[in-house]
């Protein structure tokens, strides 16, 4: 709104003029809290319109909307209307409905402190008596979480052509409801670009409807599908044909069944996935290699690969070589190589082809630790100077006391790759026996995650604490990976409880020690700053006294000359 065209009272004061400009009010409301916006809505009609726009922009449930038509009451753990709905109720409803941009519905969201489901009768009344046209005409995002198949279908009346992001989460096995939902959704969206779907269960009767739905959404850019289902061939073909797809997930087997049993066939042909930049793929090593090596994938930037079937050293080498040769622009790689039976061990030589890529993120997970020497660190530093996140098998299923990263190699790693913000490594027991702690803090590091062997000597505790406090900045979060797999591997009975500590206890003590040392540093710094402040105050007083003395001297000299 232009100030020159605004109708401003000539007797209005400057604050009144300023707070009549919509852009200023809009910036204020953007930063205000919900309670402040509610208070601002009572100031004037002009402020009310802008405040209500922010209050109703994001809704956590459809219950506040239904409550506008008729106050909701509970009975038998179900929400229902307390009165009949008339035309005036719909007028009030539409005044607020047109302000909604994001609808994040959860059927367990409490209204006025009470959690209940919407009764079928209540929703039927709402759906049958609504006016023509979309219920929420300016809606952009729908995030719908339902634990009941019937609650899942309550999404349909709110689906409108303006929606760009659709996120559906169902906590029940509901094949019939899913099939009905996807059969009725396609005609309702015209600009949908993000689709995420999460579902529990193993019934796949709804997959043909899903494939049809995806094929009718030409503007889709980002698609995330349920991890618990094998992506069917029809769904893969529908994804491959999308002209604007940038990110998707494809799982060739149900994660709850045997790895890749009855796996869907994934083939990346020449004209498929033309603009794909990020791919999450769960498939055998051979399938990934065949798909990658068919053609150079210049646009692929981010690749996550889950391998849950056995592989050989040659297959692993072929996979890494194929990624380096046919996907030259990859900057983010995550390899989760954990089949049921331990397969070929990852060595630095097996991942050397990745040094040809300009990586900023690398995450490796395997059954065994990845041995890393200082010479290997130097190669990584030359190849990946912009690396910000690096995890080298920090949480192996089967630990080995003689393998892992020494603290000296850790120090070299942080020195060679100074941009690192997150680092995950496996520290073996023998690797903490000698520490130098001679380096200054690495200011860019923010997270240091250790995977460690089951037990450590208590005598190493103080040395490790001092060492980490020297090489890590005060902002670093130091943690020790402790997954269920590792807990099962921790020795429950040790030969000498006075000499050794369990892995989790050791690193917890290390973390507490580092925090204590860093707190002491912070206190010393604060004390030094306080002393400097006092000295500056003393100097200011001396300087002021000197100026006063000079002024008095000038007055005396002037008087003497007169």
Coordinates of C-alpha atoms in Angstrom, one line a residue:
X1 CA 0.0 0.0 0.0
X2 CA 1.4 3.4 -1.0
X3 CA 1.5 6.0 1.7
X4 CA 0.5 8.7 -0.7
X5 CA -2.7 6.9 -1.7
X6 CA -3.7 6.0 1.9
X7 CA -6.5 7.9 3.5
X8 CA -4.9 9.4 6.6
X9 CA -6.5 11.8 8.9
X10 CA -4.7 15.2 8.8
X11 CA -4.9 15.4 12.6
X12 CA -3.4 11.9 13.1
X13 CA -0.2 11.7 15.0
X14 CA 3.0 10.0 13.6
X15 CA 2.4 6.7 15.3
X16 CA -1.2 6.5 13.9
X17 CA 0.2 7.1 10.4
X18 CA 2.9 4.5 10.8
X19 CA 0.6 1.8 12.2
X20 CA -1.9 2.3 9.3
X21 CA 0.7 1.0 6.8
X22 CA -0.1 -2.6 6.1
X23 CA 3.5 -3.6 5.4
X24 CA 4.6 -2.5 8.8
X25 CA 1.7 -4.2 10.6
X26 CA 2.4 -7.4 8.5
X27 CA 6.0 -7.5 9.7
X28 CA 4.9 -7.0 13.3
X29 CA 2.4 -9.8 13.1
X30 CA 4.9 -12.1 11.5
X31 CA 7.1 -11.9 14.6
X32 CA 4.3 -11.8 17.2
X33 CA 3.1 -14.7 19.4
X34 CA -0.3 -16.2 19.1
X35 CA -1.6 -14.4 22.2
X36 CA -0.2 -11.1 20.9
X37 CA -2.0 -11.6 17.6
X38 CA -5.2 -12.4 19.4
X39 CA -4.9 -9.1 21.3
X40 CA -4.0 -7.2 18.2
X41 CA -7.2 -8.5 16.5
X42 CA -9.2 -6.5 19.0
X43 CA -7.5 -3.1 18.3
X44 CA -9.2 -2.1 15.1
X45 CA -10.9 -3.5 12.0
X46 CA -7.7 -3.0 10.0
X47 CA -5.5 -4.7 12.5
X48 CA -8.1 -7.5 13.0
X49 CA -7.9 -8.5 9.3
X50 CA -4.1 -8.9 9.3
X51 CA -4.0 -10.5 12.8
X52 CA -6.6 -13.1 12.0
X53 CA -4.8 -13.9 8.7
X54 CA -1.8 -15.1 10.8
X55 CA -3.9 -16.8 13.5
X56 CA -5.8 -18.9 11.0
X57 CA -2.9 -19.4 8.5
X58 CA -1.8 -22.7 10.1
X59 CA -4.3 -25.0 11.7
X60 CA -3.3 -28.1 13.8
X61 CA -6.7 -29.8 13.1
X62 CA -10.0 -29.4 11.4
X63 CA -11.7 -29.2 14.8
X64 CA -11.4 -25.4 15.1
X65 CA -13.1 -25.1 11.6
X66 CA -16.0 -27.4 12.6
X67 CA -16.3 -25.5 15.9
X68 CA -17.1 -22.4 13.9
X69 CA -20.2 -23.9 12.4
X70 CA -21.6 -25.1 15.7
X71 CA -19.9 -25.5 19.1
X72 CA -18.6 -29.1 19.3
X73 CA -19.5 -31.3 22.3
X74 CA -18.3 -34.8 23.2
X75 CA -20.3 -37.9 23.8
X76 CA -19.1 -41.5 23.9
X77 CA -15.6 -40.2 23.0
X78 CA -16.9 -38.6 19.8
X79 CA -17.1 -35.0 18.7
X80 CA -20.6 -33.8 17.6
X81 CA -22.4 -30.6 16.7
X82 CA -24.4 -29.1 19.6
X83 CA -26.9 -27.3 17.3
X84 CA -28.2 -27.3 13.8
X85 CA -26.2 -25.5 11.1
X86 CA -27.8 -22.6 9.2
X87 CA -26.7 -20.1 6.6
X88 CA -25.3 -17.6 9.0
X89 CA -23.0 -20.3 10.4
X90 CA -21.6 -20.9 6.9
X91 CA -21.1 -17.2 6.4
X92 CA -19.0 -17.0 9.6
X93 CA -17.2 -20.2 8.6
X94 CA -16.1 -18.9 5.2
X95 CA -14.7 -15.7 6.7
X96 CA -12.1 -17.8 8.5
X97 CA -11.8 -20.7 6.0
X98 CA -10.4 -18.4 3.3
X99 CA -7.5 -17.4 5.6
X100 CA -6.2 -21.0 6.0
X101 CA -3.1 -21.8 4.1
X102 CA -1.7 -24.9 5.9
X103 CA -3.8 -27.7 7.4
X104 CA -1.9 -30.1 9.7
X105 CA -4.7 -32.4 10.9
X106 CA -4.1 -35.0 13.6
X107 CA -7.1 -36.9 14.8
X108 CA -5.6 -37.1 18.3
X109 CA -5.3 -33.3 18.6
X110 CA -7.1 -32.0 21.8
X111 CA -9.8 -29.3 21.5
X112 CA -10.3 -27.4 24.8
X113 CA -8.2 -30.0 26.5
X114 CA -10.3 -32.9 25.3
X115 CA -9.2 -35.6 22.9
X116 CA -11.9 -37.4 20.9
X117 CA -12.6 -38.6 17.4
X118 CA -15.1 -36.9 15.0
X119 CA -18.2 -39.0 14.8
X120 CA -19.3 -40.3 11.4
X121 CA -22.6 -38.6 11.7
X122 CA -21.0 -35.2 12.4
X123 CA -18.7 -35.4 9.4
X124 CA -21.5 -36.6 7.2
X125 CA -23.6 -33.6 8.2
X126 CA -20.6 -31.3 7.5
X127 CA -19.9 -32.8 4.1
X128 CA -23.5 -32.9 2.9
X129 CA -24.5 -29.4 3.9
X130 CA -21.4 -27.5 2.8
X131 CA -21.7 -24.9 0.1
X132 CA -20.6 -25.2 -3.5
X133 CA -16.9 -24.7 -4.2
X134 CA -13.8 -25.6 -2.2
X135 CA -14.0 -25.5 1.6
X136 CA -10.6 -24.0 2.0
X137 CA -10.1 -22.0 -1.2
X138 CA -6.5 -20.8 -0.6
X139 CA -5.1 -24.0 1.0
X140 CA -1.5 -24.8 0.1
X141 CA -0.4 -27.6 2.4
X142 CA -2.2 -30.7 3.8
X143 CA -0.5 -32.9 6.4
X144 CA -3.1 -35.5 7.5
X145 CA -2.3 -37.9 10.3
X146 CA -5.0 -40.6 11.0
X147 CA -5.0 -43.7 13.1
X148 CA -8.4 -44.8 11.8
X149 CA -9.2 -45.7 8.2
X150 CA -12.4 -43.7 8.3
X151 CA -10.5 -40.6 9.5
X152 CA -8.2 -41.0 6.5
X153 CA -11.1 -40.5 4.1
X154 CA -12.2 -37.3 5.9
X155 CA -9.3 -35.7 4.0
X156 CA -11.3 -35.7 0.7
X157 CA -13.6 -32.7 1.2
X158 CA -10.6 -30.5 2.0
X159 CA -8.5 -31.5 -1.0
X160 CA -8.5 -28.5 -3.4
X161 CA -6.8 -27.6 -6.6
X162 CA -4.5 -25.0 -4.9
X163 CA -2.7 -27.6 -2.7
X164 CA 1.0 -27.9 -3.5
X165 CA 2.1 -30.2 -0.7
X166 CA 0.3 -33.4 0.4
X167 CA 1.6 -35.4 3.4
X168 CA -0.5 -38.4 4.4
X169 CA 0.3 -40.6 7.5
X170 CA -1.9 -43.5 8.4
X171 CA -1.1 -45.6 11.5
X172 CA -3.3 -48.6 10.5
X173 CA -3.3 -51.2 7.8
X174 CA -6.1 -49.7 5.6
X175 CA -5.9 -51.0 2.0
X176 CA -9.5 -50.3 1.1
X177 CA -9.4 -46.8 2.5
X178 CA -6.1 -46.1 0.7
X179 CA -7.5 -47.4 -2.6
X180 CA -10.6 -45.2 -2.2
X181 CA -8.5 -42.2 -1.3
X182 CA -6.2 -42.4 -4.3
X183 CA -9.1 -43.1 -6.7
X184 CA -10.8 -39.8 -5.6
X185 CA -7.8 -37.6 -5.2
X186 CA -6.4 -37.2 -8.7
X187 CA -9.1 -34.9 -10.1
X188 CA -8.7 -32.5 -7.1
X189 CA -5.1 -31.4 -7.6
X190 CA -3.6 -29.4 -10.4
X191 CA -0.3 -27.9 -9.0
X192 CA 0.8 -30.6 -6.5
X193 CA 4.6 -30.8 -6.4
X194 CA 5.3 -32.6 -3.1
X195 CA 3.7 -35.9 -2.1
X196 CA 4.6 -37.9 1.0
X197 CA 2.8 -41.0 2.1
X198 CA 3.4 -43.2 5.2
X199 CA 1.5 -46.3 6.0
X200 CA 1.9 -49.3 8.4
X201 CA 1.0 -52.8 7.3
X202 CA 1.9 -55.2 4.5
X203 CA -1.3 -55.2 2.3
X204 CA -0.5 -54.0 -1.2
X205 CA -4.0 -53.9 -2.7
X206 CA -3.9 -50.1 -2.9
X207 CA -0.6 -49.9 -5.0
X208 CA -2.4 -49.9 -8.4
X209 CA -4.5 -46.9 -7.3
X210 CA -1.3 -45.2 -6.1
X211 CA 0.4 -45.7 -9.4
X212 CA -2.6 -44.2 -11.2
X213 CA -2.7 -41.2 -8.8
X214 CA 1.0 -40.5 -9.4
X215 CA 0.7 -40.7 -13.2
X216 CA -2.0 -38.0 -13.1
X217 CA 0.2 -35.5 -11.2
X218 CA 2.6 -34.1 -13.9
X219 CA 4.0 -31.4 -11.6
X220 CA 5.3 -33.6 -8.9
X221 CA 8.8 -32.8 -7.8
X222 CA 9.3 -34.7 -4.6
X223 CA 7.8 -38.1 -3.8
X224 CA 8.4 -40.1 -0.6
X225 CA 6.7 -43.5 -0.3
X226 CA 6.1 -46.0 2.6
X227 CA 9.3 -47.7 3.7
X228 CA 7.4 -50.8 4.8
X229 CA 6.3 -51.7 1.2
X230 CA 8.0 -52.9 -1.9
X231 CA 7.6 -50.2 -4.6
X232 CA 5.7 -52.0 -7.3
X233 CA 6.8 -52.0 -10.9
X234 CA 3.7 -49.9 -11.9
X235 CA 4.6 -47.3 -9.3
X236 CA 8.2 -47.2 -10.5
X237 CA 7.1 -46.7 -14.1
X238 CA 4.7 -43.9 -13.0
X239 CA 7.6 -42.1 -11.1
X240 CA 10.0 -42.6 -14.0
X241 CA 7.6 -40.9 -16.4
X242 CA 7.2 -37.7 -14.3
X243 CA 8.8 -34.9 -16.3
X244 CA 9.6 -32.7 -13.2
X245 CA 10.6 -35.2 -10.6
X246 CA 13.6 -34.2 -8.6
X247 CA 13.5 -36.5 -5.5
X248 CA 12.0 -39.9 -4.9
X249 CA 12.4 -43.1 -2.8
X250 CA 12.3 -46.6 -4.3
X251 CA 12.3 -49.8 -2.2
X252 CA 12.6 -53.1 -3.9
X253 CA 11.4 -55.1 -1.0
X254 CA 9.3 -55.0 2.1
X255 CA 11.6 -54.2 5.1
X256 CA 9.7 -56.7 7.2
X257 CA 10.4 -59.7 5.0
X258 CA 13.6 -61.4 3.9
X259 CA 15.9 -58.9 2.1
X260 CA 14.9 -58.4 -1.5
X261 CA 12.7 -61.5 -1.5
X262 CA 10.3 -61.1 -4.5
X263 CA 12.1 -57.8 -5.1
X264 CA 10.6 -55.4 -7.6
X265 CA 12.8 -54.9 -10.7
X266 CA 14.3 -51.5 -10.9
X267 CA 15.7 -50.5 -14.3
X268 CA 16.8 -46.9 -15.0
X269 CA 16.3 -46.6 -18.7
X270 CA 17.6 -43.7 -20.8
X271 CA 14.5 -41.5 -20.9
X272 CA 13.4 -42.2 -17.3
X273 CA 13.8 -39.9 -14.4
X274 CA 15.2 -37.1 -16.6
X275 CA 15.6 -34.4 -13.9
X276 CA 16.2 -36.7 -10.8
X277 CA 18.6 -35.1 -8.3
X278 CA 18.0 -37.1 -5.1
X279 CA 17.3 -40.9 -4.9
X280 CA 16.8 -43.2 -2.0
X281 CA 17.2 -46.7 -3.3
X282 CA 16.9 -50.0 -1.4
X283 CA 18.2 -52.8 -3.8
X284 CA 20.9 -55.4 -4.1
X285 CA 24.4 -54.2 -5.2
X286 CA 24.1 -55.8 -8.6
X287 CA 20.8 -54.0 -9.3
X288 CA 22.2 -50.7 -8.3
X289 CA 25.3 -51.2 -10.5
X290 CA 23.3 -52.2 -13.5
X291 CA 21.0 -49.2 -13.1
X292 CA 23.8 -46.7 -12.6
X293 CA 26.0 -47.9 -15.5
X294 CA 23.4 -47.7 -18.2
X295 CA 24.0 -44.0 -18.7
X296 CA 25.8 -41.0 -17.1
X297 CA 23.6 -39.4 -14.5
X298 CA 24.7 -35.8 -14.7
X299 CA 21.9 -34.3 -12.7
X300 CA 22.1 -36.7 -9.7
X301 CA 23.4 -34.9 -6.6
X302 CA 22.3 -36.9 -3.6
X303 CA 22.2 -40.7 -3.4
X304 CA 21.1 -43.0 -0.5
X305 CA 21.7 -46.7 -1.0
X306 CA 20.5 -49.4 1.3
X307 CA 21.9 -52.9 0.7
X308 CA 20.4 -55.7 2.8
X309 CA 21.6 -58.7 0.8
X310 CA 25.0 -60.3 0.7
X311 CA 27.7 -58.8 -1.6
X312 CA 31.3 -59.5 -2.5
X313 CA 34.4 -57.2 -2.5
X314 CA 34.3 -57.1 -6.3
X315 CA 30.6 -56.1 -6.3
X316 CA 31.3 -53.4 -3.7
X317 CA 34.2 -52.1 -5.7
X318 CA 32.1 -52.1 -8.9
X319 CA 29.4 -50.2 -7.2
X320 CA 31.7 -47.4 -5.9
X321 CA 33.5 -47.2 -9.3
X322 CA 30.2 -47.0 -11.1
X323 CA 29.1 -44.1 -8.9
X324 CA 32.3 -42.2 -9.4
X325 CA 32.3 -42.8 -13.2
X326 CA 28.6 -42.4 -14.1
X327 CA 27.4 -39.9 -11.5
X328 CA 30.2 -37.3 -11.6
X329 CA 28.2 -34.5 -9.9
X330 CA 27.3 -36.4 -6.7
X331 CA 28.0 -34.4 -3.6
X332 CA 26.0 -36.4 -1.0
X333 CA 26.4 -40.2 -0.6
X334 CA 25.0 -42.5 2.1
X335 CA 25.8 -46.2 1.9
X336 CA 24.0 -48.5 4.3
X337 CA 25.7 -51.8 3.8
X338 CA 24.2 -54.1 6.5
X339 CA 23.0 -57.5 5.1
X340 CA 21.8 -60.1 7.6
X341 CA 25.0 -62.0 7.2
X342 CA 28.3 -60.1 7.4
X343 CA 29.7 -59.7 3.8
X344 CA 32.9 -58.2 2.4
X345 CA 34.5 -55.7 4.8
X346 CA 34.8 -52.1 3.7
X347 CA 38.4 -50.9 3.5
X348 CA 39.7 -47.5 2.5
X349 CA 40.9 -49.0 -0.8
X350 CA 37.3 -50.1 -1.6
X351 CA 36.0 -46.6 -1.4
X352 CA 39.0 -44.9 -3.1
X353 CA 37.1 -44.2 -6.3
X354 CA 34.9 -41.8 -4.4
X355 CA 37.9 -39.5 -4.1
X356 CA 37.2 -38.5 -7.7
X357 CA 33.9 -36.8 -6.5
X358 CA 33.6 -33.4 -4.9
X359 CA 31.7 -34.7 -1.8
X360 CA 30.3 -32.6 1.0
X361 CA 28.5 -35.4 2.8
X362 CA 29.6 -39.0 3.2
X363 CA 27.9 -41.6 5.5
X364 CA 29.1 -45.2 5.6
X365 CA 27.5 -47.9 7.7
X366 CA 28.8 -51.5 7.7
X367 CA 29.2 -54.6 9.9
X368 CA 32.8 -53.8 10.7
X369 CA 34.9 -50.7 11.4
X370 CA 36.7 -48.9 8.6
X371 CA 40.4 -48.7 9.3
X372 CA 41.7 -45.2 8.5
X373 CA 45.4 -44.3 8.5
X374 CA 46.9 -40.8 8.5
X375 CA 47.9 -41.3 4.9
X376 CA 44.3 -42.0 4.0
X377 CA 43.3 -38.8 5.9
X378 CA 45.6 -36.8 3.7
X379 CA 44.0 -38.2 0.5
X380 CA 40.5 -37.3 1.8
X381 CA 41.7 -33.8 2.7
X382 CA 42.9 -33.2 -0.9
X383 CA 39.8 -34.7 -2.5
X384 CA 37.1 -33.3 -0.2
X385 CA 38.1 -29.8 1.0
X386 CA 34.5 -28.7 1.3
X387 CA 33.3 -31.8 3.3
X388 CA 31.0 -30.8 6.1
X389 CA 29.6 -34.1 7.3
X390 CA 31.6 -37.4 7.5
X391 CA 30.7 -40.7 9.2
X392 CA 33.0 -43.6 8.7
X393 CA 31.3 -46.8 10.0
X394 CA 31.0 -45.2 13.5
X395 CA 28.5 -47.9 14.7
X396 CA 29.6 -51.3 13.3
X397 CA 27.6 -54.4 14.2
X398 CA 30.8 -56.3 15.0
X399 CA 33.5 -54.3 16.7
X400 CA 37.1 -55.1 16.5
X401 CA 39.7 -54.0 19.0
X402 CA 42.5 -53.6 16.5
X403 CA 40.6 -51.5 14.0
X404 CA 39.2 -48.0 13.9
X405 CA 40.6 -44.4 14.0
X406 CA 43.3 -43.4 16.3
X407 CA 43.0 -40.0 18.1
X408 CA 46.1 -38.9 16.2
X409 CA 44.3 -39.7 12.9
X410 CA 41.2 -37.9 14.2
X411 CA 43.3 -34.8 14.8
X412 CA 44.8 -35.1 11.3
X413 CA 41.3 -35.5 9.9
X414 CA 40.0 -32.3 11.5
X415 CA 43.1 -30.5 10.3
X416 CA 43.0 -31.8 6.7
X417 CA 39.2 -31.1 6.3
X418 CA 38.7 -27.9 8.3
X419 CA 35.1 -27.3 7.1
X420 CA 33.8 -30.4 8.9
X421 CA 30.8 -29.7 11.1
X422 CA 29.7 -33.3 11.9
X423 CA 32.1 -36.2 12.3
X424 CA 31.3 -39.8 13.2
X425 CA 34.1 -42.3 13.7
X426 CA 34.8 -45.6 15.4
X427 CA 37.5 -45.4 18.1
X428 CA 38.9 -48.8 19.1
X429 CA 40.1 -49.5 22.7
X430 CA 43.8 -49.4 21.8
X431 CA 43.4 -46.2 19.9
X432 CA 43.0 -44.0 23.1
X433 CA 46.1 -45.1 24.9
X434 CA 48.3 -42.2 23.6
X435 CA 47.0 -38.7 23.2
X436 CA 48.9 -35.5 22.5
X437 CA 46.2 -32.8 22.7
X438 CA 48.6 -30.3 21.2
X439 CA 46.2 -28.7 18.7
X440 CA 44.0 -25.7 19.2
X441 CA 40.2 -25.9 18.9
X442 CA 38.6 -26.7 15.6
X443 CA 36.0 -24.0 15.5
X444 CA 33.8 -25.4 12.7
X445 CA 33.2 -28.8 14.3
X446 CA 29.7 -28.9 15.9
X447 CA 29.0 -32.6 16.4
X448 CA 31.5 -35.4 17.3
X449 CA 29.9 -38.9 17.4
X450 CA 32.0 -41.8 18.6
X451 CA 31.3 -45.5 18.1
X452 CA 33.5 -47.4 20.5
X453 CA 34.5 -50.8 21.6
X454 CA 32.7 -52.5 24.5
X455 CA 35.2 -51.6 27.3
X456 CA 37.9 -49.0 28.0
X457 CA 40.5 -48.8 30.8
X458 CA 39.7 -46.2 33.4
X459 CA 43.3 -45.0 33.3
X460 CA 42.6 -43.4 29.9
X461 CA 39.8 -41.3 31.1
X462 CA 41.6 -38.1 32.1
X463 CA 43.8 -38.1 29.1
X464 CA 40.9 -38.4 26.7
X465 CA 39.0 -35.7 28.5
X466 CA 41.8 -33.2 28.3
X467 CA 42.6 -34.2 24.7
X468 CA 39.0 -33.7 23.4
X469 CA 38.6 -30.4 25.3
X470 CA 41.7 -29.1 23.5
X471 CA 40.9 -30.2 19.9
X472 CA 37.1 -29.4 20.1
X473 CA 35.5 -25.9 20.3
X474 CA 33.1 -25.0 23.1
X475 CA 30.1 -25.5 20.7
X476 CA 30.8 -29.2 20.0
X477 CA 28.3 -31.8 21.1
X478 CA 30.2 -35.0 22.0
X479 CA 28.2 -38.2 22.0
X480 CA 28.8 -41.9 21.9
X481 CA 26.6 -44.1 19.6
X482 CA 24.7 -46.6 21.6
X483 CA 22.2 -48.5 19.5
X484 CA 20.4 -51.6 20.3
X485 CA 22.9 -53.7 18.4
X486 CA 25.8 -52.3 20.4
X487 CA 24.0 -52.8 23.7
X488 CA 23.7 -56.5 22.8
X489 CA 27.4 -56.7 22.1
X490 CA 28.6 -55.0 25.3
X491 CA 30.2 -57.4 27.7
X492 CA 28.0 -57.9 30.7
X493 CA 30.7 -59.5 32.8
X494 CA 34.2 -58.1 32.8
X495 CA 37.2 -59.7 34.5
X496 CA 38.1 -56.6 36.5
X497 CA 35.3 -54.1 37.2
X498 CA 37.8 -51.7 38.9
X499 CA 39.9 -51.4 35.8
X500 CA 37.4 -51.3 33.0
X501 CA 34.1 -49.5 32.4
X502 CA 31.3 -50.3 30.1
X503 CA 31.4 -48.4 26.8
X504 CA 28.4 -46.1 27.6
X505 CA 29.7 -45.3 31.1
X506 CA 33.2 -44.5 29.7
X507 CA 32.1 -42.0 27.1
X508 CA 29.5 -40.5 29.4
X509 CA 32.3 -39.7 31.9
X510 CA 34.4 -38.4 29.0
X511 CA 31.6 -36.1 27.9
X512 CA 31.1 -34.8 31.5
X513 CA 34.8 -34.2 31.9
X514 CA 35.0 -32.3 28.6
X515 CA 32.0 -30.1 29.6
X516 CA 33.6 -29.4 33.0
X517 CA 36.9 -28.3 31.3
X518 CA 35.0 -26.2 28.8
X519 CA 33.0 -24.6 31.6
X520 CA 36.2 -23.7 33.4
X521 CA 37.5 -22.2 30.2
X522 CA 34.3 -20.1 29.8
X523 CA 34.6 -19.0 33.4
X524 CA 38.2 -18.0 32.9
X525 CA 37.2 -16.0 29.8
X526 CA 34.4 -14.3 31.6
X527 CA 36.7 -13.4 34.5
X528 CA 39.3 -12.0 32.1
X529 CA 36.6 -10.0 30.3
X530 CA 35.5 -8.6 33.7
X531 CA 39.1 -7.6 34.6
X532 CA 39.5 -6.0 31.2
X533 CA 36.3 -4.0 31.8
X534 CA 37.5 -2.9 35.2
X535 CA 40.8 -1.8 33.7
X536 CA 39.1 0.1 31.0
X537 CA 36.9 1.9 33.6
X538 CA 40.0 2.8 35.6
X539 CA 41.7 4.1 32.4
X540 CA 38.6 6.1 31.6
X541 CA 38.6 7.7 35.1
X542 CA 42.3 8.6 34.8
X543 CA 41.7 10.0 31.3
X544 CA 38.8 12.2 32.6
X545 CA 40.9 13.4 35.5
X546 CA 43.7 14.3 33.1
X547 CA 41.4 16.3 30.9
X548 CA 40.0 18.2 33.9
X549 CA 43.5 18.9 35.1
X550 CA 44.4 20.2 31.6
X551 CA 41.3 22.5 31.5
X552 CA 42.2 23.9 35.0
X553 CA 45.7 24.5 33.8
X554 CA 44.5 26.3 30.7
X555 CA 42.2 28.5 32.8
X556 CA 45.0 29.3 35.2
X557 CA 47.4 30.3 32.4
X558 CA 44.8 32.4 30.8
X559 CA 44.1 34.3 34.1
X560 CA 47.9 34.9 34.6
X561 CA 48.2 36.4 31.1
X562 CA 45.4 38.8 31.8

